[in-house]
Short mmCIF file of C-alpha atoms in Angstrom, two decimals:
data_model
loop_
_atom_site.label_atom_id
_atom_site.label_comp_id
_atom_site.label_asym_id
_atom_site.label_seq_id
_atom_site.Cartn_x
_atom_site.Cartn_y
_atom_site.Cartn_z
CA MET A 1185 40.75 0.92 -14.98
CA ASP A 1186 41.51 3.82 -13.32
CA ALA A 1187 43.44 4.92 -9.78
CA HIS A 1188 39.98 6.14 -8.48
CA GLY A 1189 38.30 2.43 -9.07
CA HIS A 1190 36.65 3.51 -11.92
CA PRO A 1191 35.85 1.56 -15.02
CA ARG A 1192 37.82 3.28 -18.05
CA ASN A 1193 35.10 4.29 -20.50
CA SER A 1194 33.51 1.88 -22.65
CA GLY A 1195 33.20 4.66 -25.48
CA ASN A 1196 30.27 3.99 -27.88
CA GLY A 1197 30.18 -0.18 -27.52
CA SER A 1198 27.25 -2.09 -28.38
CA GLY A 1199 26.30 -5.44 -26.41
CA ASN A 1200 24.71 -7.78 -25.22
CA LEU A 1201 21.39 -7.31 -22.47
CA SER A 1202 20.59 -9.06 -19.54
CA PHE A 1203 18.02 -11.82 -19.94
CA GLY A 1204 16.21 -9.92 -17.72
CA GLN A 1205 16.72 -6.36 -19.42
CA GLU A 1206 15.73 -8.15 -22.72
CA GLN A 1207 12.37 -8.84 -20.79
CA LEU A 1208 12.13 -5.62 -20.21
CA TRP A 1209 12.84 -4.18 -23.75
CA PHE A 1210 10.36 -6.55 -25.46
CA LEU A 1211 7.79 -5.33 -22.84
CA GLU A 1212 8.27 -2.17 -23.78
CA GLN A 1213 8.01 -2.15 -27.45
CA LEU A 1214 4.48 -3.74 -27.15
CA ASN A 1215 2.70 -1.78 -24.58
CA GLY A 1216 4.98 1.22 -26.08
CA PRO A 1217 6.42 4.50 -24.52
CA GLY A 1218 5.38 5.14 -20.80
CA SER A 1219 6.16 4.99 -17.14
CA ARG A 1220 5.19 1.81 -16.04
CA TYR A 1221 8.89 1.19 -15.94
CA ASN A 1222 9.92 4.27 -13.71
CA VAL A 1223 11.93 3.90 -10.54
CA GLY A 1224 12.19 6.99 -8.83
CA LYS A 1225 12.88 9.14 -5.64
CA ALA A 1226 13.48 12.39 -4.50
CA PHE A 1227 14.90 14.16 -1.73
CA VAL A 1228 14.24 17.48 0.40
CA VAL A 1229 17.62 19.13 0.62
CA THR A 1230 17.88 22.08 3.11
CA GLY A 1231 21.07 24.50 3.88
CA GLU A 1232 23.58 25.08 1.86
CA LEU A 1233 23.85 22.87 -1.00
CA ASP A 1234 27.29 22.89 -3.69
CA GLU A 1235 26.09 22.16 -6.46
CA PRO A 1236 29.17 22.27 -8.49
CA ALA A 1237 29.65 19.10 -6.41
CA LEU A 1238 26.86 17.41 -6.53
CA GLU A 1239 26.92 18.16 -10.57
CA GLU A 1240 30.56 16.02 -10.43
CA ALA A 1241 29.43 13.55 -7.74
CA LEU A 1242 26.92 12.43 -10.62
CA ALA A 1243 29.30 12.84 -13.47
CA LEU A 1244 31.74 10.53 -12.18
CA VAL A 1245 29.28 7.42 -10.60
CA LEU A 1246 28.12 7.77 -13.81
CA GLU A 1247 31.22 7.10 -15.51
CA ARG A 1248 32.25 4.41 -12.95
CA GLN A 1249 28.62 2.41 -13.77
CA GLU A 1250 28.08 2.09 -17.17
CA ALA A 1251 24.86 0.66 -17.38
CA LEU A 1252 23.35 4.19 -16.54
CA ARG A 1253 24.78 5.25 -19.96
CA ALA A 1254 23.20 2.54 -22.06
CA THR A 1255 20.38 2.86 -24.54
CA PHE A 1256 19.01 0.74 -26.60
CA HIS A 1257 18.74 -0.61 -30.33
CA HIS A 1258 17.89 -3.12 -31.98
CA VAL A 1259 19.10 -5.01 -35.31
CA ASP A 1260 17.03 -7.01 -36.78
CA GLY A 1261 14.87 -7.15 -34.35
CA VAL A 1262 17.39 -8.49 -31.87
CA PRO A 1263 17.93 -5.80 -28.68
CA ARG A 1264 21.13 -4.86 -28.58
CA GLN A 1265 22.78 -2.28 -25.84
CA GLN A 1266 24.42 1.02 -26.69
CA LEU A 1267 27.27 2.58 -24.53
CA HIS A 1268 27.50 6.30 -24.18
CA ASP A 1269 30.36 8.64 -22.39
CA VAL A 1270 29.20 10.67 -19.77
CA ARG A 1271 26.74 13.03 -21.07
CA ARG A 1272 27.39 16.48 -19.04
CA PRO A 1273 25.45 18.49 -17.27
CA ALA A 1274 24.76 15.05 -15.41
CA LEU A 1275 22.97 17.28 -12.98
CA GLU A 1276 19.72 19.55 -14.49
CA VAL A 1277 18.53 22.76 -12.12
CA VAL A 1278 14.71 24.18 -12.51
CA ASP A 1279 14.22 27.33 -10.71
CA VAL A 1280 10.59 26.80 -9.04
CA ALA A 1281 11.74 29.51 -6.41
CA HIS A 1282 7.92 31.27 -7.82
CA LEU A 1283 5.70 28.00 -6.85
CA ASP A 1284 3.93 26.74 -3.48
CA ASP A 1285 5.09 23.70 -2.19
CA PRO A 1286 2.06 21.89 -3.63
CA ALA A 1287 2.99 23.54 -6.80
CA VAL A 1288 6.73 21.70 -6.25
CA GLN A 1289 5.66 18.88 -5.48
CA GLU A 1290 3.29 18.31 -8.91
CA ALA A 1291 6.23 19.44 -11.09
CA VAL A 1292 8.61 16.31 -9.16
CA THR A 1293 5.50 13.99 -9.55
CA SER A 1294 5.38 14.85 -13.17
CA ARG A 1295 9.12 14.90 -14.48
CA ALA A 1296 9.26 11.70 -12.55
CA LEU A 1297 6.55 9.87 -14.14
CA THR A 1298 7.77 11.34 -18.07
CA PRO A 1299 8.63 8.59 -20.02
CA PHE A 1300 11.59 7.81 -20.78
CA SER A 1301 13.00 6.90 -24.61
CA LEU A 1302 15.07 3.85 -24.58
CA ALA A 1303 16.82 4.37 -27.84
CA GLU A 1304 17.45 7.91 -27.02
CA GLY A 1305 18.62 8.04 -23.26
CA PRO A 1306 19.32 8.64 -21.04
CA LEU A 1307 18.13 6.54 -19.07
CA CYS A 1308 18.52 8.44 -15.55
CA ARG A 1309 17.55 11.51 -14.78
CA PHE A 1310 18.39 13.83 -12.09
CA VAL A 1311 16.61 17.06 -11.33
CA LEU A 1312 17.46 19.59 -8.91
CA PHE A 1313 14.10 21.77 -7.98
CA ARG A 1314 15.84 24.48 -6.34
CA LYS A 1315 13.16 26.65 -4.56
CA GLY A 1316 14.97 29.44 -2.93
CA PRO A 1317 18.51 30.03 -0.51
CA GLY A 1318 18.99 26.20 1.63
CA ARG A 1319 16.17 24.68 -0.21
CA ALA A 1320 15.49 22.32 -2.91
CA VAL A 1321 14.39 18.56 -4.09
CA LEU A 1322 16.93 16.50 -5.52
CA LEU A 1323 15.20 14.32 -7.97
CA VAL A 1324 16.67 10.89 -8.99
CA SER A 1325 14.39 8.89 -11.23
CA LEU A 1326 15.62 6.26 -13.77
CA HIS A 1327 14.20 3.51 -16.20
CA HIS A 1328 14.06 -0.06 -14.53
CA ILE A 1329 15.90 -1.40 -17.70
CA VAL A 1330 19.09 0.21 -15.89
CA THR A 1331 18.33 -0.77 -12.13
CA ASP A 1332 17.04 -2.79 -9.29
CA GLY A 1333 15.98 -2.30 -5.55
CA TRP A 1334 19.88 -3.15 -4.52
CA SER A 1335 21.02 -0.85 -7.94
CA THR A 1336 19.39 1.96 -6.67
CA THR A 1337 20.51 2.09 -3.33
CA LEU A 1338 24.11 1.49 -4.20
CA LEU A 1339 24.23 4.44 -6.98
CA LEU A 1340 22.72 6.79 -4.35
CA ARG A 1341 24.96 5.59 -1.49
CA GLU A 1342 27.87 6.32 -4.23
CA VAL A 1343 26.87 9.45 -4.83
CA SER A 1344 26.85 10.81 -1.56
CA GLU A 1345 29.85 9.35 -1.05
CA ALA A 1346 31.28 11.39 -4.33
CA TYR A 1347 29.52 14.61 -3.04
CA ALA A 1348 31.10 14.16 1.09
CA ALA A 1349 34.43 14.15 -0.25
CA LEU A 1350 34.34 16.56 -3.24
CA VAL A 1351 33.18 18.71 -0.75
CA HIS A 1352 36.67 18.31 1.16
CA GLY A 1353 38.81 18.89 -1.34
CA ARG A 1354 39.31 14.74 -2.18
CA ARG A 1355 38.12 13.08 -4.77
CA PRO A 1356 36.03 10.08 -4.04
CA GLU A 1357 38.16 7.21 -3.63
CA PHE A 1358 35.74 3.75 -4.95
CA ALA A 1359 35.95 0.14 -4.39
CA PRO A 1360 37.62 -1.03 -7.74
CA LEU A 1361 34.65 -2.59 -9.35
CA PRO A 1362 36.00 -6.91 -10.40
CA VAL A 1363 33.53 -6.55 -13.34
CA THR A 1364 31.77 -4.29 -15.70
CA TRP A 1365 28.05 -4.57 -15.99
CA SER A 1366 28.94 -5.20 -19.85
CA ALA A 1367 31.59 -7.88 -19.11
CA HIS A 1368 28.96 -9.57 -16.72
CA VAL A 1369 26.35 -9.94 -18.92
CA ASP A 1370 28.46 -11.33 -22.25
CA ARG A 1371 29.62 -13.62 -19.24
CA LEU A 1372 26.05 -14.62 -18.24
CA ARG A 1373 25.09 -15.01 -21.86
CA THR A 1374 28.16 -17.16 -23.02
CA GLY A 1375 27.70 -19.42 -20.10
CA ALA A 1376 24.12 -19.64 -20.62
CA GLU A 1377 24.40 -23.54 -22.16
CA PRO A 1378 21.03 -25.87 -22.54
CA ASP A 1379 22.72 -28.22 -20.53
CA GLU A 1380 23.39 -25.38 -17.79
CA TRP A 1381 19.40 -25.12 -16.59
CA ALA A 1382 18.00 -28.97 -17.34
CA GLU A 1383 17.94 -29.75 -13.54
CA GLN A 1384 16.49 -26.20 -12.52
CA LEU A 1385 13.79 -26.16 -15.06
CA ALA A 1386 13.08 -30.07 -14.62
CA PHE A 1387 12.34 -28.53 -11.10
CA TRP A 1388 10.09 -26.25 -12.77
CA ARG A 1389 8.37 -28.45 -14.56
CA THR A 1390 7.30 -30.95 -11.70
CA GLN A 1391 7.13 -27.88 -9.43
CA LEU A 1392 4.60 -25.70 -11.36
CA ALA A 1393 2.52 -28.41 -13.05
CA ASP A 1394 -0.94 -28.02 -13.32
CA LEU A 1395 -0.86 -24.50 -11.37
CA PRO A 1396 -4.47 -22.77 -11.26
CA ALA A 1397 -4.60 -19.31 -12.14
CA LEU A 1398 -5.79 -17.09 -8.86
CA GLU A 1399 -9.00 -15.91 -9.29
CA LEU A 1400 -9.54 -12.47 -7.53
CA PRO A 1401 -12.48 -10.89 -6.97
CA ALA A 1402 -13.04 -7.75 -9.84
CA ASP A 1403 -15.55 -5.35 -9.91
CA GLY A 1404 -14.69 -5.46 -13.88
CA SER A 1405 -13.83 -7.82 -17.27
CA ARG A 1406 -10.21 -8.96 -17.49
CA ASP A 1407 -10.64 -7.94 -21.07
CA ARG A 1408 -7.62 -5.60 -20.97
CA THR A 1409 -4.17 -4.64 -19.02
CA THR A 1410 -3.79 -0.78 -19.14
CA GLY A 1411 -1.30 -1.03 -15.98
CA ALA A 1412 -3.08 1.87 -14.26
CA GLY A 1413 -3.29 0.81 -10.56
CA HIS A 1414 -3.00 2.94 -6.80
CA VAL A 1415 -1.23 2.54 -4.54
CA LEU A 1416 -2.43 1.78 -0.43
CA VAL A 1417 -0.02 2.32 2.17
CA VAL A 1418 -0.66 0.65 5.29
CA ALA A 1419 1.95 1.21 8.51
CA LEU A 1420 1.88 -2.11 10.67
CA GLU A 1421 2.54 -0.99 14.58
CA ALA A 1422 6.22 -1.60 15.19
CA GLN A 1423 5.71 -3.54 18.36
CA LEU A 1424 3.64 -6.38 15.95
CA VAL A 1425 7.04 -6.01 13.52
CA ARG A 1426 9.40 -7.37 16.62
CA SER A 1427 7.04 -9.45 17.62
CA LEU A 1428 6.71 -11.04 14.22
CA ARG A 1429 10.36 -10.93 13.71
CA GLN A 1430 10.95 -12.58 17.42
CA ARG A 1431 8.91 -15.28 16.62
CA CYS A 1432 11.05 -15.30 12.87
CA ALA A 1433 13.73 -15.69 14.85
CA GLU A 1434 13.13 -18.96 17.42
CA ARG A 1435 11.05 -20.89 14.75
CA HIS A 1436 14.40 -20.43 13.05
CA THR A 1437 11.81 -18.87 9.81
CA SER A 1438 12.56 -16.01 8.19
CA LEU A 1439 9.92 -13.28 7.89
CA PHE A 1440 9.58 -13.15 4.37
CA ALA A 1441 7.89 -16.84 4.59
CA ALA A 1442 6.08 -15.99 7.59
CA LEU A 1443 4.59 -13.25 5.68
CA ALA A 1444 4.15 -15.18 2.34
CA GLY A 1445 2.30 -17.62 4.34
CA ALA A 1446 0.11 -15.00 5.73
CA LEU A 1447 -0.78 -13.31 2.38
CA GLY A 1448 -1.38 -17.02 0.88
CA LEU A 1449 -3.65 -17.89 3.49
CA VAL A 1450 -5.12 -14.26 3.07
CA LEU A 1451 -5.74 -15.05 -1.06
CA ALA A 1452 -6.89 -18.29 -0.52
CA ARG A 1453 -9.54 -16.94 1.79
CA TYR A 1454 -10.46 -14.13 -0.69
CA THR A 1455 -10.40 -16.80 -3.66
CA ASN A 1456 -11.36 -19.71 -2.36
CA GLN A 1457 -8.04 -21.53 -3.79
CA PRO A 1458 -5.95 -23.13 -1.39
CA ASP A 1459 -3.10 -23.49 -3.56
CA VAL A 1460 -1.73 -19.67 -4.26
CA PRO A 1461 1.25 -19.08 -6.88
CA LEU A 1462 3.18 -15.97 -5.55
CA GLY A 1463 5.67 -14.51 -7.45
CA MET A 1464 8.67 -14.37 -5.91
CA PRO A 1465 12.21 -11.14 -6.70
CA LEU A 1466 15.04 -13.14 -6.23
CA LEU A 1467 18.55 -10.63 -5.57
CA GLY A 1468 20.06 -12.50 -9.35
CA ARG A 1469 23.54 -11.32 -7.59
CA PRO A 1470 25.26 -14.86 -6.99
CA ASP A 1471 28.71 -13.64 -7.03
CA PRO A 1472 30.22 -11.29 -4.62
CA ASP A 1473 31.63 -9.34 -7.34
CA LEU A 1474 28.40 -8.40 -8.47
CA GLU A 1475 27.56 -6.66 -4.96
CA HIS A 1476 28.69 -3.25 -6.30
CA LEU A 1477 27.56 -3.11 -9.54
CA VAL A 1478 24.93 -0.68 -10.30
CA GLY A 1479 22.29 -3.04 -12.96
CA TYR A 1480 19.31 -4.65 -13.85
CA PHE A 1481 19.89 -8.03 -11.99
CA ILE A 1482 16.48 -9.48 -10.72
CA ASN A 1483 14.80 -12.75 -11.43
CA MET A 1484 11.41 -13.26 -11.08
CA ALA A 1485 10.13 -17.37 -9.84
CA VAL A 1486 7.47 -18.75 -8.74
CA LEU A 1487 6.96 -19.46 -4.71
CA ARG A 1488 3.71 -22.08 -4.64
CA VAL A 1489 2.01 -21.65 -1.27
CA ALA A 1490 -0.62 -24.45 -0.93
CA LEU A 1491 -3.12 -24.40 2.24
CA ASP A 1492 -3.58 -27.52 4.12
CA GLY A 1493 -7.03 -26.80 6.61
CA GLU A 1494 -5.08 -29.39 9.10
CA ALA A 1495 -2.28 -26.73 9.59
CA THR A 1496 -1.21 -24.36 12.08
CA PHE A 1497 -0.12 -20.95 11.02
CA TRP A 1498 3.66 -21.48 12.08
CA GLN A 1499 2.91 -25.32 10.46
CA LEU A 1500 2.62 -23.34 7.34
CA ALA A 1501 5.18 -20.42 7.51
CA ASP A 1502 7.57 -23.43 8.78
CA GLN A 1503 6.51 -25.21 5.06
CA VAL A 1504 7.12 -22.25 3.09
CA SER A 1505 10.27 -21.54 4.41
CA GLU A 1506 11.52 -24.81 2.59
CA SER A 1507 10.04 -24.07 -0.58
CA VAL A 1508 11.31 -20.65 -0.11
CA LEU A 1509 15.11 -22.57 -0.05
CA ASP A 1510 13.98 -24.78 -3.51
CA VAL A 1511 13.28 -21.92 -5.54
CA TYR A 1512 16.87 -20.32 -4.35
CA GLU A 1513 18.52 -23.38 -5.07
CA ASN A 1514 16.38 -23.50 -8.71
CA GLY A 1515 15.99 -20.05 -9.22
CA ASP A 1516 19.35 -19.29 -11.59
CA VAL A 1517 17.27 -19.89 -14.62
CA PRO A 1518 15.29 -16.78 -16.00
CA PHE A 1519 11.72 -17.04 -15.45
CA HIS A 1520 10.66 -16.26 -19.15
CA ARG A 1521 12.66 -19.99 -19.43
CA VAL A 1522 10.68 -21.44 -16.66
CA VAL A 1523 7.41 -20.13 -18.68
CA GLU A 1524 8.45 -21.45 -22.30
CA ALA A 1525 9.13 -25.21 -20.21
CA VAL A 1526 6.27 -25.14 -18.10
CA ALA A 1527 3.75 -23.80 -21.19
CA PRO A 1528 0.96 -22.11 -18.94
CA HIS A 1529 -2.17 -21.05 -20.90
CA ARG A 1530 -1.32 -17.48 -21.97
CA ASP A 1531 -3.88 -15.42 -21.33
CA ALA A 1532 -3.08 -11.43 -22.89
CA THR A 1533 -5.22 -10.17 -19.62
CA ARG A 1534 -2.53 -11.95 -16.72
CA ASN A 1535 0.70 -12.37 -16.29
CA PRO A 1536 1.95 -16.04 -16.76
CA LEU A 1537 2.19 -17.79 -14.44
CA PHE A 1538 1.28 -15.40 -10.89
CA GLN A 1539 -0.94 -12.31 -10.40
CA VAL A 1540 0.32 -11.22 -6.66
CA SER A 1541 3.58 -10.66 -6.11
CA LEU A 1542 5.46 -10.64 -2.51
CA GLN A 1543 8.59 -8.22 -1.94
CA VAL A 1544 10.60 -7.46 1.28
CA LEU A 1545 12.46 -4.54 1.05
CA ASP A 1546 14.84 -3.41 3.49
CA ARG A 1547 17.54 -0.46 4.32
CA HIS A 1548 19.58 -2.51 1.80
CA THR A 1549 17.51 -2.71 -1.80
CA GLY A 1550 15.75 0.40 -0.93
CA GLY A 1551 12.27 1.10 -2.59
CA ALA A 1552 12.50 -0.57 -5.85
CA GLY A 1553 12.18 -3.86 -6.74
#
């Protein structure tokens, strides 16, 4: 590690994948290339932009966060990740001065949805669409296999801090990373003995026994999975959110538990099923040493929302809150091991164990799950 808190370059080392990365890698091989795992954010930039400083800031962060410099290959069918030197220039500049705003937006969207190649990389793109003096759009696009919501927010913050330092003639001073991504993965894999998870797997076998498949109403048959979908954005009134947070605080119930109870209630009414399984993303960073490390940490778990016709909504929220604590206590075991232990009926058109997932994002976790 150098004097600025940057891990020294890993060269062309080859290593293990985390359990979550392994799952995404196999899904990518199964489904073929596409943009289903692209994570993108676009920022409108106004005013003077120091492009060389931005380029250098990106390169410094890429050097520091080795997960962003990985490509993925297989050796005898076993996936391995390869770490590379920083590819310069880290910033791609596209002149779109001749395009109107709708055309620029289309160009940004098209670039954000361009598939990544796990084998060729790079798996993060930084593209500056230059519209004219003092006007630009910066696209940050990554493959999910190298990031999650917390990591994307962390990446953007470090780039911003590095850029601010460089434009003022200073070198950025990052907090040293106690562990690199590859060292974390190696520690995770070597410590993952069957006995370590035996108690948690026993919990999941009991907790998810006889778990029903959620039969959502549909206007067509479930004969194939395309990955296509739509986004519906609904803005909740600020006063409603404040009231909900206040009521949760009064009852010592988390906002997530209240929203999970509400979602479970709605789904139960649509499906006429009182037992609703919900996917629940877990942060996957039990060690404080991992707080400033970029990578794919997220692990999925199943939250079972069982409705009692006699319970009030807040009694349901209290029950869900207790279930959430049980999930956290047993959330270290990778999701694919839970699936293997529970051994549900497998259907190629369904995600195993849950069909609907709930994630509550805040300013720390950004917009990527």
